[in-house]
PDB file of C-alpha atoms and ligand atoms in Angstrom:
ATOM      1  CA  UNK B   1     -64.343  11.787  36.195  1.00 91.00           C
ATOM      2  CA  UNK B   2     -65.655   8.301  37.209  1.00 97.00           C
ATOM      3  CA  UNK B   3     -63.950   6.977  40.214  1.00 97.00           C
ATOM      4  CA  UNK B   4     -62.969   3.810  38.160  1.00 98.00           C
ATOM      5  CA  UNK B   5     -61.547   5.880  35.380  1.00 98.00           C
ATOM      6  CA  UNK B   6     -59.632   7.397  38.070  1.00 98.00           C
ATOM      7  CA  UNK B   7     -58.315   4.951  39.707  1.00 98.00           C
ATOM      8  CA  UNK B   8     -57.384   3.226  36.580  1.00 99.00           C
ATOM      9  CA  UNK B   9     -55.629   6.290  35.444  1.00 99.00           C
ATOM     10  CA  UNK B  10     -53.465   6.129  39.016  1.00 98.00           C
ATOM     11  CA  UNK B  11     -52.150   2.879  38.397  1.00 98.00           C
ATOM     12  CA  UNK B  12     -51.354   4.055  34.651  1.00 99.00           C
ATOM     13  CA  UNK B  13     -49.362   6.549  36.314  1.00 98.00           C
ATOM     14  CA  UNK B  14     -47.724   4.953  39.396  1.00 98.00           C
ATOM     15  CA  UNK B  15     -46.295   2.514  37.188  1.00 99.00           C
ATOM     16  CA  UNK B  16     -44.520   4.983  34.807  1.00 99.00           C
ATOM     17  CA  UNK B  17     -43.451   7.119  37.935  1.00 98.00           C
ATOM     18  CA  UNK B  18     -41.589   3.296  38.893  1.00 99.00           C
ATOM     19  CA  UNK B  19     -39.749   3.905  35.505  1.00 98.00           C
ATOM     20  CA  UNK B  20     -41.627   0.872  34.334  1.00 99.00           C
ATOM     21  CA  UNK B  21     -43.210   1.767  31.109  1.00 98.00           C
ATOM     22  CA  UNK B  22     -40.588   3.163  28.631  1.00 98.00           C
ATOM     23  CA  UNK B  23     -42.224   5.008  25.642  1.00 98.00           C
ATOM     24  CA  UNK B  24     -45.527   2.719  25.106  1.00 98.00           C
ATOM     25  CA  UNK B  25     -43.990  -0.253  27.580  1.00 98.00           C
ATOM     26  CA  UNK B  26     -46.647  -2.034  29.644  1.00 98.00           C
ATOM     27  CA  UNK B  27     -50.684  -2.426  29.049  1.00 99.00           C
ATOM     28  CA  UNK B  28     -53.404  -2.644  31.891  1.00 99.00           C
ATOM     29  CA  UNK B  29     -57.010  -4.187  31.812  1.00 99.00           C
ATOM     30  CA  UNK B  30     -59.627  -3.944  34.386  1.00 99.00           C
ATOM     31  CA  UNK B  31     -63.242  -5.866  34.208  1.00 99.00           C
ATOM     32  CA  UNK B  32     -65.166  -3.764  35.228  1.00 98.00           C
ATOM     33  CA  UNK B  33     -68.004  -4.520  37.804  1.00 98.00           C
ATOM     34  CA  UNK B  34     -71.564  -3.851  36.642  1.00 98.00           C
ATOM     35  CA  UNK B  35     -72.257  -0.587  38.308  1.00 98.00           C
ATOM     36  CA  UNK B  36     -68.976   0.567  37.631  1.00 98.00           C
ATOM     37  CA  UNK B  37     -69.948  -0.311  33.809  1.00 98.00           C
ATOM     38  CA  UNK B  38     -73.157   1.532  34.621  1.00 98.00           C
ATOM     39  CA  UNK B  39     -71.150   4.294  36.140  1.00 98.00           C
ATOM     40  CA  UNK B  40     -69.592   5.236  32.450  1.00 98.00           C
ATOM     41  CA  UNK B  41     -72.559   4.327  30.522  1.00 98.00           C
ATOM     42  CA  UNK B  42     -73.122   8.023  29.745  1.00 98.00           C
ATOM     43  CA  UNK B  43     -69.946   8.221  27.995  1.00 98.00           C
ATOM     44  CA  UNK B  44     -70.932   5.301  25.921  1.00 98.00           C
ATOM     45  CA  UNK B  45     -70.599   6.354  21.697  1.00 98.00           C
ATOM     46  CA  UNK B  46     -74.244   5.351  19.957  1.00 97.00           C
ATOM     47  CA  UNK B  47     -71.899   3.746  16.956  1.00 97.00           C
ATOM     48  CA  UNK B  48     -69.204   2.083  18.634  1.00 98.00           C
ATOM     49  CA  UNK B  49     -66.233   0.639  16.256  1.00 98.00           C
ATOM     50  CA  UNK B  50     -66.389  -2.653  16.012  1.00 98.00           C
ATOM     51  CA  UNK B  51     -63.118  -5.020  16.024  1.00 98.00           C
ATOM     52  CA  UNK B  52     -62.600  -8.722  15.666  1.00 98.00           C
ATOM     53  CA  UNK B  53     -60.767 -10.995  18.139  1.00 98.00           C
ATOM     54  CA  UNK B  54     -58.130 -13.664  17.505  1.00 98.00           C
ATOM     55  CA  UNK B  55     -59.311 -16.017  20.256  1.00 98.00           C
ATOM     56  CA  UNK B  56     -62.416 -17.162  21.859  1.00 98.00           C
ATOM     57  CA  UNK B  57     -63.650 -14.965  24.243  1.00 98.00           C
ATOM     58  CA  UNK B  58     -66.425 -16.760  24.995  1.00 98.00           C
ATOM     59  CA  UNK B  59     -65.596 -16.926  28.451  1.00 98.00           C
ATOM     60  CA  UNK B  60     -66.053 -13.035  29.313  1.00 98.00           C
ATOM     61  CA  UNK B  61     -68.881 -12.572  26.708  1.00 98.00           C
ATOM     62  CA  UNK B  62     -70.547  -9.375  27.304  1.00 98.00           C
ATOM     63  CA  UNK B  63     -68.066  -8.008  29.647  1.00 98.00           C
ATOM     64  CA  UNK B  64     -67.052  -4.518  30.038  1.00 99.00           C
ATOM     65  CA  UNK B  65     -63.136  -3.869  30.412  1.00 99.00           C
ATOM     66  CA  UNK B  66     -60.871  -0.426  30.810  1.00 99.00           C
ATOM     67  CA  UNK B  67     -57.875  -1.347  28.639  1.00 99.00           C
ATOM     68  CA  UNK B  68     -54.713   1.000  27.310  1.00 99.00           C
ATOM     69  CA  UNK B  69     -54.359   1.548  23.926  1.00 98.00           C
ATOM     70  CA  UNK B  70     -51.941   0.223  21.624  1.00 98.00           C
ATOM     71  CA  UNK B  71     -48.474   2.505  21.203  1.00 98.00           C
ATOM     72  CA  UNK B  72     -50.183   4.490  23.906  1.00 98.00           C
ATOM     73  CA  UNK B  73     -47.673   5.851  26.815  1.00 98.00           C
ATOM     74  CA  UNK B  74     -48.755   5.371  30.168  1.00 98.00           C
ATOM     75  CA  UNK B  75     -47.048   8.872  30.687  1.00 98.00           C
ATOM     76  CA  UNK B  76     -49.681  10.483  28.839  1.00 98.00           C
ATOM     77  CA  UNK B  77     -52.623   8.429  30.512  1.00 98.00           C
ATOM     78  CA  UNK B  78     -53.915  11.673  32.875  1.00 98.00           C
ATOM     79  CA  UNK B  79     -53.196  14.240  30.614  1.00 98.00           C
ATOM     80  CA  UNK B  80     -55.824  12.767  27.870  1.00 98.00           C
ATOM     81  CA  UNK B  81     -57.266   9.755  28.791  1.00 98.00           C
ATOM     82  CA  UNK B  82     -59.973   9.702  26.231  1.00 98.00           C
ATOM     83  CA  UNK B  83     -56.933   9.113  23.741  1.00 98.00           C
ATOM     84  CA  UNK B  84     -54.659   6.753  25.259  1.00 98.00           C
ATOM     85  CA  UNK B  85     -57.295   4.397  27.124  1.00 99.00           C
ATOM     86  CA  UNK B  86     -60.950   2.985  26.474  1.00 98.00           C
ATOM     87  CA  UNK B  87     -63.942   1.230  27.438  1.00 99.00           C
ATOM     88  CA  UNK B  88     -64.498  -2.214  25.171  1.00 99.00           C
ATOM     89  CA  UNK B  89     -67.384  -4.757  25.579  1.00 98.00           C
ATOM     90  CA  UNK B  90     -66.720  -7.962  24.749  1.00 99.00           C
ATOM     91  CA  UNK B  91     -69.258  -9.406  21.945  1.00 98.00           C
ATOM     92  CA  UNK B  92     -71.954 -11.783  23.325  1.00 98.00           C
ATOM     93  CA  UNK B  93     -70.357 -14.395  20.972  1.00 98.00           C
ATOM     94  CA  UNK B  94     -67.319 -13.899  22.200  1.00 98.00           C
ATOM     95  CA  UNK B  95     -65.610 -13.203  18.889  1.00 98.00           C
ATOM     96  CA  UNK B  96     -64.870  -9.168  18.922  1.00 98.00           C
ATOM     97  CA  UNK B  97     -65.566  -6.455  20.588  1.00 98.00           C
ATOM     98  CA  UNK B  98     -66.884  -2.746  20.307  1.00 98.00           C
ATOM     99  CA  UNK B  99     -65.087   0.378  21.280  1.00 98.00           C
ATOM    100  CA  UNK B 100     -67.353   2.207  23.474  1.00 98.00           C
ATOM    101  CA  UNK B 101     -65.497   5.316  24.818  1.00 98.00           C
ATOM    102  CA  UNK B 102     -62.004   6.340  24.933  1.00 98.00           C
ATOM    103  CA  UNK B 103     -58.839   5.112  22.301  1.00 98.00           C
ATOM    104  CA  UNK B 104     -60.008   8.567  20.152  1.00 98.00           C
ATOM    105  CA  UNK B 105     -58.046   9.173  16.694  1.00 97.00           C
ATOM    106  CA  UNK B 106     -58.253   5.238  15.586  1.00 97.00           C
ATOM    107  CA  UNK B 107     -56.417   4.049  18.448  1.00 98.00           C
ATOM    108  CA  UNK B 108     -56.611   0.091  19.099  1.00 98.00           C
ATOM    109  CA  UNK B 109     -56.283  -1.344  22.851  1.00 98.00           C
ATOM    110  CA  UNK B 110     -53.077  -3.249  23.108  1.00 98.00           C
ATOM    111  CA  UNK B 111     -51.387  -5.539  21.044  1.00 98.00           C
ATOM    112  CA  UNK B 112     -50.893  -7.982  24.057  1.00 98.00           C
ATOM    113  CA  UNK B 113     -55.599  -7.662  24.381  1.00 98.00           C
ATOM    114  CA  UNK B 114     -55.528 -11.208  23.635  1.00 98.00           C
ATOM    115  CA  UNK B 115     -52.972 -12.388  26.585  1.00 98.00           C
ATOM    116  CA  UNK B 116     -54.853  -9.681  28.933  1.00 99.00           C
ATOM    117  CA  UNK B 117     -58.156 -11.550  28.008  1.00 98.00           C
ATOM    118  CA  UNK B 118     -57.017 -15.177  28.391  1.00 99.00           C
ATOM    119  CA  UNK B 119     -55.504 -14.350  31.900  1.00 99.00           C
ATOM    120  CA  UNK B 120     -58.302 -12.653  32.833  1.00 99.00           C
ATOM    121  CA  UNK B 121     -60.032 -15.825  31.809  1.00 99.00           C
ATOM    122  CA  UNK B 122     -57.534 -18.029  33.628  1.00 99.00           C
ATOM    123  CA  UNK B 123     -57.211 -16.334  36.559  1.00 98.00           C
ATOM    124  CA  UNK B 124     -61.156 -15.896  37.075  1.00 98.00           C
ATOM    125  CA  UNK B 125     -61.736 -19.230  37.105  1.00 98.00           C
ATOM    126  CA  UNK B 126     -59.181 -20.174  39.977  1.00 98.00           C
ATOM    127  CA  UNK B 127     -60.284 -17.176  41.731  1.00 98.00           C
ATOM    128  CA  UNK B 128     -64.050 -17.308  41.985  1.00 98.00           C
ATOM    129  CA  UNK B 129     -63.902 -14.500  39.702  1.00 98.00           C
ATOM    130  CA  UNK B 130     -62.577 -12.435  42.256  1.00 98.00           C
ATOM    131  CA  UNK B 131     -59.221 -11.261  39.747  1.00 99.00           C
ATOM    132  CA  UNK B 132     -60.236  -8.566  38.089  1.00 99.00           C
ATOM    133  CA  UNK B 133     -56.843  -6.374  36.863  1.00 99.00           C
ATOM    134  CA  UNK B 134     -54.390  -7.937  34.420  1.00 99.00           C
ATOM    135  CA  UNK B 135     -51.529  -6.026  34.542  1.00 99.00           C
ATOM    136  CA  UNK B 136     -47.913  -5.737  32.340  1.00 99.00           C
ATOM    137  CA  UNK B 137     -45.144  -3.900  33.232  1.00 99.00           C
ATOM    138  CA  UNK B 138     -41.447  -3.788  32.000  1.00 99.00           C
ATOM    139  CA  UNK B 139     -39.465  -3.151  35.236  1.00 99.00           C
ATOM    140  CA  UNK B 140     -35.597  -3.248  34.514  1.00 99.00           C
ATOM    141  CA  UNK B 141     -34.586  -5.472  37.471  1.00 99.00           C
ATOM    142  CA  UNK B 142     -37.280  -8.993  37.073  1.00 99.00           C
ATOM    143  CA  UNK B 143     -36.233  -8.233  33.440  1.00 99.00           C
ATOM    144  CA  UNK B 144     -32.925  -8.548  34.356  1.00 99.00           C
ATOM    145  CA  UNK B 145     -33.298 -10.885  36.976  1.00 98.00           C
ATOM    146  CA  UNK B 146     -34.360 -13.332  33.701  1.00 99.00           C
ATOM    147  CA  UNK B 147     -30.890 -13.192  31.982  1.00 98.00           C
ATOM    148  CA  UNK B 148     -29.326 -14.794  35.357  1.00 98.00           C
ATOM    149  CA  UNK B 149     -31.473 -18.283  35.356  1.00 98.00           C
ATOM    150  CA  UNK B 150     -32.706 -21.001  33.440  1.00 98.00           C
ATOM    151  CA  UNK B 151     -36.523 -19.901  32.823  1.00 98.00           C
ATOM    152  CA  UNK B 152     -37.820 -21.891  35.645  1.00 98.00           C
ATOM    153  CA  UNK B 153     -40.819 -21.197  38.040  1.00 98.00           C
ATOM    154  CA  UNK B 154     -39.107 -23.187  41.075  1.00 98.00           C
ATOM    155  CA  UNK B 155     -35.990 -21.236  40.655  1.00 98.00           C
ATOM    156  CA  UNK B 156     -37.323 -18.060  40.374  1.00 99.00           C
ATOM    157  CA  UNK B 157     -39.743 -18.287  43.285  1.00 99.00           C
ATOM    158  CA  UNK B 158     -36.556 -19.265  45.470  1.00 98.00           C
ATOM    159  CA  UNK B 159     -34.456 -16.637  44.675  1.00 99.00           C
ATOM    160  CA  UNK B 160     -37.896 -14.211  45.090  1.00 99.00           C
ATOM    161  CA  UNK B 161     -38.973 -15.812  48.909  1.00 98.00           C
ATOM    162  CA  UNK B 162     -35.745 -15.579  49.833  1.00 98.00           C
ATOM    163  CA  UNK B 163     -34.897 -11.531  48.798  1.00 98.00           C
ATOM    164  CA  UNK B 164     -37.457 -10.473  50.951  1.00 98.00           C
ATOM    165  CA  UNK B 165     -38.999 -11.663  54.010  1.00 98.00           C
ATOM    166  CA  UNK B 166     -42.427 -10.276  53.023  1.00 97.00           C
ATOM    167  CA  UNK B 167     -42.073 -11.846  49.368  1.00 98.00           C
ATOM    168  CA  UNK B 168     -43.583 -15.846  50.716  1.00 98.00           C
ATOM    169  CA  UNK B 169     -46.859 -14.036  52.051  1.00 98.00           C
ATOM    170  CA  UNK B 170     -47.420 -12.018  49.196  1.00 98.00           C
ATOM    171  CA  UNK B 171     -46.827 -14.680  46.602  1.00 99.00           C
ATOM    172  CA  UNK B 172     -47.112 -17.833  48.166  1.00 98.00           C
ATOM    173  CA  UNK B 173     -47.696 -20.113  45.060  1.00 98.00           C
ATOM    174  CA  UNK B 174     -44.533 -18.114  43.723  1.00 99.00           C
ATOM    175  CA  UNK B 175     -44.126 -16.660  40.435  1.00 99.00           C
ATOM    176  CA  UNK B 176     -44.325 -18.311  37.257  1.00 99.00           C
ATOM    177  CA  UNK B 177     -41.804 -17.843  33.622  1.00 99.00           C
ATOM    178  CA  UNK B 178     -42.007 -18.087  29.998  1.00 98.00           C
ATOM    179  CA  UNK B 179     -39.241 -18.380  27.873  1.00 98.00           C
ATOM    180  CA  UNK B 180     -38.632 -15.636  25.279  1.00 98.00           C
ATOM    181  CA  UNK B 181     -41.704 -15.601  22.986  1.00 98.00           C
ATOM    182  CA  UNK B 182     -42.749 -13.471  20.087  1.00 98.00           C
ATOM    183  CA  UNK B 183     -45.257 -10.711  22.064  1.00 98.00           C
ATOM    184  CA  UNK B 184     -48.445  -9.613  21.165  1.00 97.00           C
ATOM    185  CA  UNK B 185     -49.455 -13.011  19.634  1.00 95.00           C
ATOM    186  CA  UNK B 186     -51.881 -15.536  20.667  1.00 98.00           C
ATOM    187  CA  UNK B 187     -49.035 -17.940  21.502  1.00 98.00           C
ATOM    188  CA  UNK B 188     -47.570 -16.520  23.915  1.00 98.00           C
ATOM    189  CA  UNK B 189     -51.534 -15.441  25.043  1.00 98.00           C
ATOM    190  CA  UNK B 190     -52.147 -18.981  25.246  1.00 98.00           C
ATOM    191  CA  UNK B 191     -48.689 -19.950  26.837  1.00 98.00           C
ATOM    192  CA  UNK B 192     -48.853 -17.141  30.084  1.00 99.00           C
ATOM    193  CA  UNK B 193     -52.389 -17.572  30.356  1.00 98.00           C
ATOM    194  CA  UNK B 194     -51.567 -21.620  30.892  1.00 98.00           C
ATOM    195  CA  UNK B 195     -48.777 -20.653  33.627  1.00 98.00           C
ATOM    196  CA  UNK B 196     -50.973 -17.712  35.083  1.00 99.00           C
ATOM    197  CA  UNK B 197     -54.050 -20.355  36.466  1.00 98.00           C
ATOM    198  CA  UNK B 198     -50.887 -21.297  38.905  1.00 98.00           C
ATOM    199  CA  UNK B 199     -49.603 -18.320  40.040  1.00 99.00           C
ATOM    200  CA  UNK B 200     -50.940 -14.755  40.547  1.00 99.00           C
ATOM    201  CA  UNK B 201     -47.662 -13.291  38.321  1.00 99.00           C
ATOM    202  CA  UNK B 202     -45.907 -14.603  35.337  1.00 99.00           C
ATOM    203  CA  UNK B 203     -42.192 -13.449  34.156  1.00 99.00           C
ATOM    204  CA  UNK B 204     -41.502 -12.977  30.285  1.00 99.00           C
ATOM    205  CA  UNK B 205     -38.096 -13.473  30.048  1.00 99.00           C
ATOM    206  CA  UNK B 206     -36.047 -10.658  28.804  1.00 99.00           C
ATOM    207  CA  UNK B 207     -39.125  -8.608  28.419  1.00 99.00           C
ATOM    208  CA  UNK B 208     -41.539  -8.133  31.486  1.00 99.00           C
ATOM    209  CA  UNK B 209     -43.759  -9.267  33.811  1.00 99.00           C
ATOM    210  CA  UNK B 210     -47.564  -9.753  33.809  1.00 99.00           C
ATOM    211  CA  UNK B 211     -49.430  -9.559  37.246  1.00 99.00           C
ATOM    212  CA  UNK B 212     -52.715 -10.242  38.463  1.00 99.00           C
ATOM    213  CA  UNK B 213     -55.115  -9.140  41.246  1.00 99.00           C
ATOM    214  CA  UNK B 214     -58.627  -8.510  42.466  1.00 98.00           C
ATOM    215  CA  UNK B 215     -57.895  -4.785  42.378  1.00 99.00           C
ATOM    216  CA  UNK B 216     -55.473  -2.030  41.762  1.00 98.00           C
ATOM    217  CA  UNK B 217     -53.919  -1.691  44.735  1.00 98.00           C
ATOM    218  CA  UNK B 218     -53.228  -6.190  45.037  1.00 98.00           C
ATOM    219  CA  UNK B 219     -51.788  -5.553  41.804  1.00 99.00           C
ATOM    220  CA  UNK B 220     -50.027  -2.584  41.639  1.00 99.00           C
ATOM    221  CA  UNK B 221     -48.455  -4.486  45.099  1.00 99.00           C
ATOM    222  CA  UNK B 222     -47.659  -7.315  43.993  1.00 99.00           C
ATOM    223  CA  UNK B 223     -45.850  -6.828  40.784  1.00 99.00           C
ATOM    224  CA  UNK B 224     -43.793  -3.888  43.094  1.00 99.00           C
ATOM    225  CA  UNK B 225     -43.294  -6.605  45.518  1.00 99.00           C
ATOM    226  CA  UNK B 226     -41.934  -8.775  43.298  1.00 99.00           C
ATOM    227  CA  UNK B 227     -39.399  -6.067  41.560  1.00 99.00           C
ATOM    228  CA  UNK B 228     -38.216  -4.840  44.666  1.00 98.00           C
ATOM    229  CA  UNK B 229     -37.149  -8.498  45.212  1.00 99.00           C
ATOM    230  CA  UNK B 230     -35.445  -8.654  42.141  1.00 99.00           C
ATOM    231  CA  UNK B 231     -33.635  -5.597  42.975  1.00 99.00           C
ATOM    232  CA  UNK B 232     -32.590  -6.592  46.148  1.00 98.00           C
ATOM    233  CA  UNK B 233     -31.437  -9.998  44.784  1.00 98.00           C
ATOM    234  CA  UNK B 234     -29.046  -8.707  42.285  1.00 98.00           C
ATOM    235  CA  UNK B 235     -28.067  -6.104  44.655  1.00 98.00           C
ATOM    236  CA  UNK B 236     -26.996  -9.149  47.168  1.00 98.00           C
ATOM    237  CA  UNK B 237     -25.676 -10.907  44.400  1.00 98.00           C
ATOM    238  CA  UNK B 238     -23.361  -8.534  43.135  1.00 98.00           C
ATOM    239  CA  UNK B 239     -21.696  -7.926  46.526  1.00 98.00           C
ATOM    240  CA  UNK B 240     -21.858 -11.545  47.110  1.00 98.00           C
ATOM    241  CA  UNK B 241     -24.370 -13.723  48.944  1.00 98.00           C
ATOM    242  CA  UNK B 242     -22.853 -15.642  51.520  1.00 98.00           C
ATOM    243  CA  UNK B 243     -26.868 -16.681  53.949  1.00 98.00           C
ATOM    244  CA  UNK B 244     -30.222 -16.445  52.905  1.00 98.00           C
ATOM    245  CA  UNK B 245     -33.110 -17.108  54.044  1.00 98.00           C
ATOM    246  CA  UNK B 246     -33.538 -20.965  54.267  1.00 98.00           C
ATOM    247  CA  UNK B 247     -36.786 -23.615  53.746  1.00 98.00           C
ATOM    248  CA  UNK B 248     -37.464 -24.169  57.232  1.00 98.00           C
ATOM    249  CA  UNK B 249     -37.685 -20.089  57.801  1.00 98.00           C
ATOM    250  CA  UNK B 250     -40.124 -19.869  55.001  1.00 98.00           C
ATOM    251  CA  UNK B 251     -42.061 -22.568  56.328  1.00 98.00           C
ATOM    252  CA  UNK B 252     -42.515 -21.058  59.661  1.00 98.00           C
ATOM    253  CA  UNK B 253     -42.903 -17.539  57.907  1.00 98.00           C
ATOM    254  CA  UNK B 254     -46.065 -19.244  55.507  1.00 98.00           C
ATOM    255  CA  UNK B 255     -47.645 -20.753  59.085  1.00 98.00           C
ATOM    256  CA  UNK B 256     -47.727 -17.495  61.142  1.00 98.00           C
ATOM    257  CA  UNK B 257     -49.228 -15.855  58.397  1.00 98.00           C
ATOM    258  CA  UNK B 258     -51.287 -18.532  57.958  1.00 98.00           C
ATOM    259  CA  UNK B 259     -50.618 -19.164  53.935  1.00 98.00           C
ATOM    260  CA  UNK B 260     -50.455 -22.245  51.957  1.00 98.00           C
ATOM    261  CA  UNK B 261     -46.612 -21.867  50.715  1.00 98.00           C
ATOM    262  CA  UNK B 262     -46.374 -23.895  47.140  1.00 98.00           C
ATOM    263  CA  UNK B 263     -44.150 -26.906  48.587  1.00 98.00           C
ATOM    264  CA  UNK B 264     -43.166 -27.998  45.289  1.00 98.00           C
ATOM    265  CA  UNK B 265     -40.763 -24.947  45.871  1.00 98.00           C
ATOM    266  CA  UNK B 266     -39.057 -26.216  49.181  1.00 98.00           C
ATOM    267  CA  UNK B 267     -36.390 -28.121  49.514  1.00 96.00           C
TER     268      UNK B 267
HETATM  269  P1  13P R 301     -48.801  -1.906  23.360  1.00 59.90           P
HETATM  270  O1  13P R 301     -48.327  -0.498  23.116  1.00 59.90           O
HETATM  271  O2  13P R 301     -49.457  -2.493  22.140  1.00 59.90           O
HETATM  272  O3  13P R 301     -49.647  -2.005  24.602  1.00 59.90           O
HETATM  273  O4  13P R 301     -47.508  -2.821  23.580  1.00 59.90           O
HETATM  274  C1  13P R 301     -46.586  -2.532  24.607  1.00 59.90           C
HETATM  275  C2  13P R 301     -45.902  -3.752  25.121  1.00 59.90           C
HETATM  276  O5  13P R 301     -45.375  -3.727  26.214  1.00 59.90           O
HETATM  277  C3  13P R 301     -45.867  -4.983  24.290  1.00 59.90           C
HETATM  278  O6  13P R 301     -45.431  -6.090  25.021  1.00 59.90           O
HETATM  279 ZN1   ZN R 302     -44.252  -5.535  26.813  1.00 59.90          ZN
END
């Protein structure tokens, strides 16, 4: 197996061995680099399905991307990869894709391809096209995390920084939220991919969480990060916060580990 597929199929796995991907819960992308693309070429079909797009992908034309398929379970990810993820290449035009390996039996990638491919878009550009993974997830305690606060970015970052000391380095522009949407739509594509160009992971309230990173591992981590947080927060909360961790700590936290803490956050 090619090491991308294998990596790809790790993270597939980690994240239902976190309990985060109930039944078909969760979807992953990767952009792949050219020689990994290169890599896989061998497994490439000669008459590749062809499928239309409900955005413009102009952006990523011609790009090769690992994605899950849709009603897929990560569970079953290593057992038969071949039939619950695939290899797609976006159109030159930017206005479908083909199906080059993988998502065997019909299968489609998943329903939420058009968010994965606008926050891929989004989050190349303020990266210098260093993102690369686009990751959902449904962990049970960001979800429920959601249900305690108004879906705002400043008061979720907060409550993150200040569950875990780590939490300010790993996120320092902190962690964006969109109300309750219809998923799988381009509306809410549109809507997380708008919040996702200012912060690495964005919360769906009372559904999930999408996270972004230059590879696995950064987003595997961060997304982890940021529901171990959540779990420690309602943890606290339940027995009853009475100190946290306050502005001017964060402050001197961001400085000796020299990031660039979002301000608008701090009181
Ligand atoms: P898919 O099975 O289409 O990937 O959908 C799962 C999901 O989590 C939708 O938000
Ligand atoms: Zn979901």
């Amino acid at each position: 197996m090619e090491k991308v597929l294998e990596d790809y199929i790790r993270m597939c796995y980690d994240g239902f061995l976190q309990g985060w991907h109930e039944r078909n819960g969760g979807n992953l992308t990767y952009r792949m680099k050219a020689e990994e693309a290169e890599s896989c070429a061998h497994l490439f079909t000669s008459s590749p399905r062809h499928m239309e797009l409900p955005i413009d992908a102009s952006a990523i034309a011609s790009e090769y991307f690992i994605t899950t398929g849709s009603g897929r379970y990560m569970r079953n990810v290593p057992l038969a990869p071949e039939k619950n993820i695939g290899i797609i290449r976006i159109d030159s035009d930017g206005k479908g894709y083909d199906i080059l390996w993988g998502l065997e039996d019909g299968a489609k990638p998943t329903s939420e391809l058009p968010s994965h491919l606008l926050n891929h878009i989004s989050r190349m550009s303020v990266t210098d096209g260093r993102c690369r993974v686009i990751y959902h997830a449904h962990p049970a305690n960001i979800t429920a995390l959601s249900y305690t606060i108004e879906p705002d970015a400043k008061t979720l970052s907060r409550i993150l920084w200040q569950s875990e000391t780590e939490c300010a380095v790993v996120f320092p522009e902190g962690v964006g939220i969109l109300d309750w949407m219809i998923p799988g739509g381009t509306d809410i594509a549109e809507e997380t991919s708008k919040l996702i160009r200012k912060y690495p992971a964005v919360v769906w309230a009372f559904h999930g969480i999408f996270g972004s990173g230059a590879d696995f591992d950064e987003t595997f981590g961060l997304v982890h990060t940021i529901e171990k947080a959540a779990e420690i927060y309602l943890k606290a909360k339940s027995a009853g916060i009475i100190r946290t961790i306050t502005d001017d700590q964060l402050r001197v936290l961001a400085g000796a580990f020299s990031v660039k803490i979002n301000e608008e956050f701090l009181n």
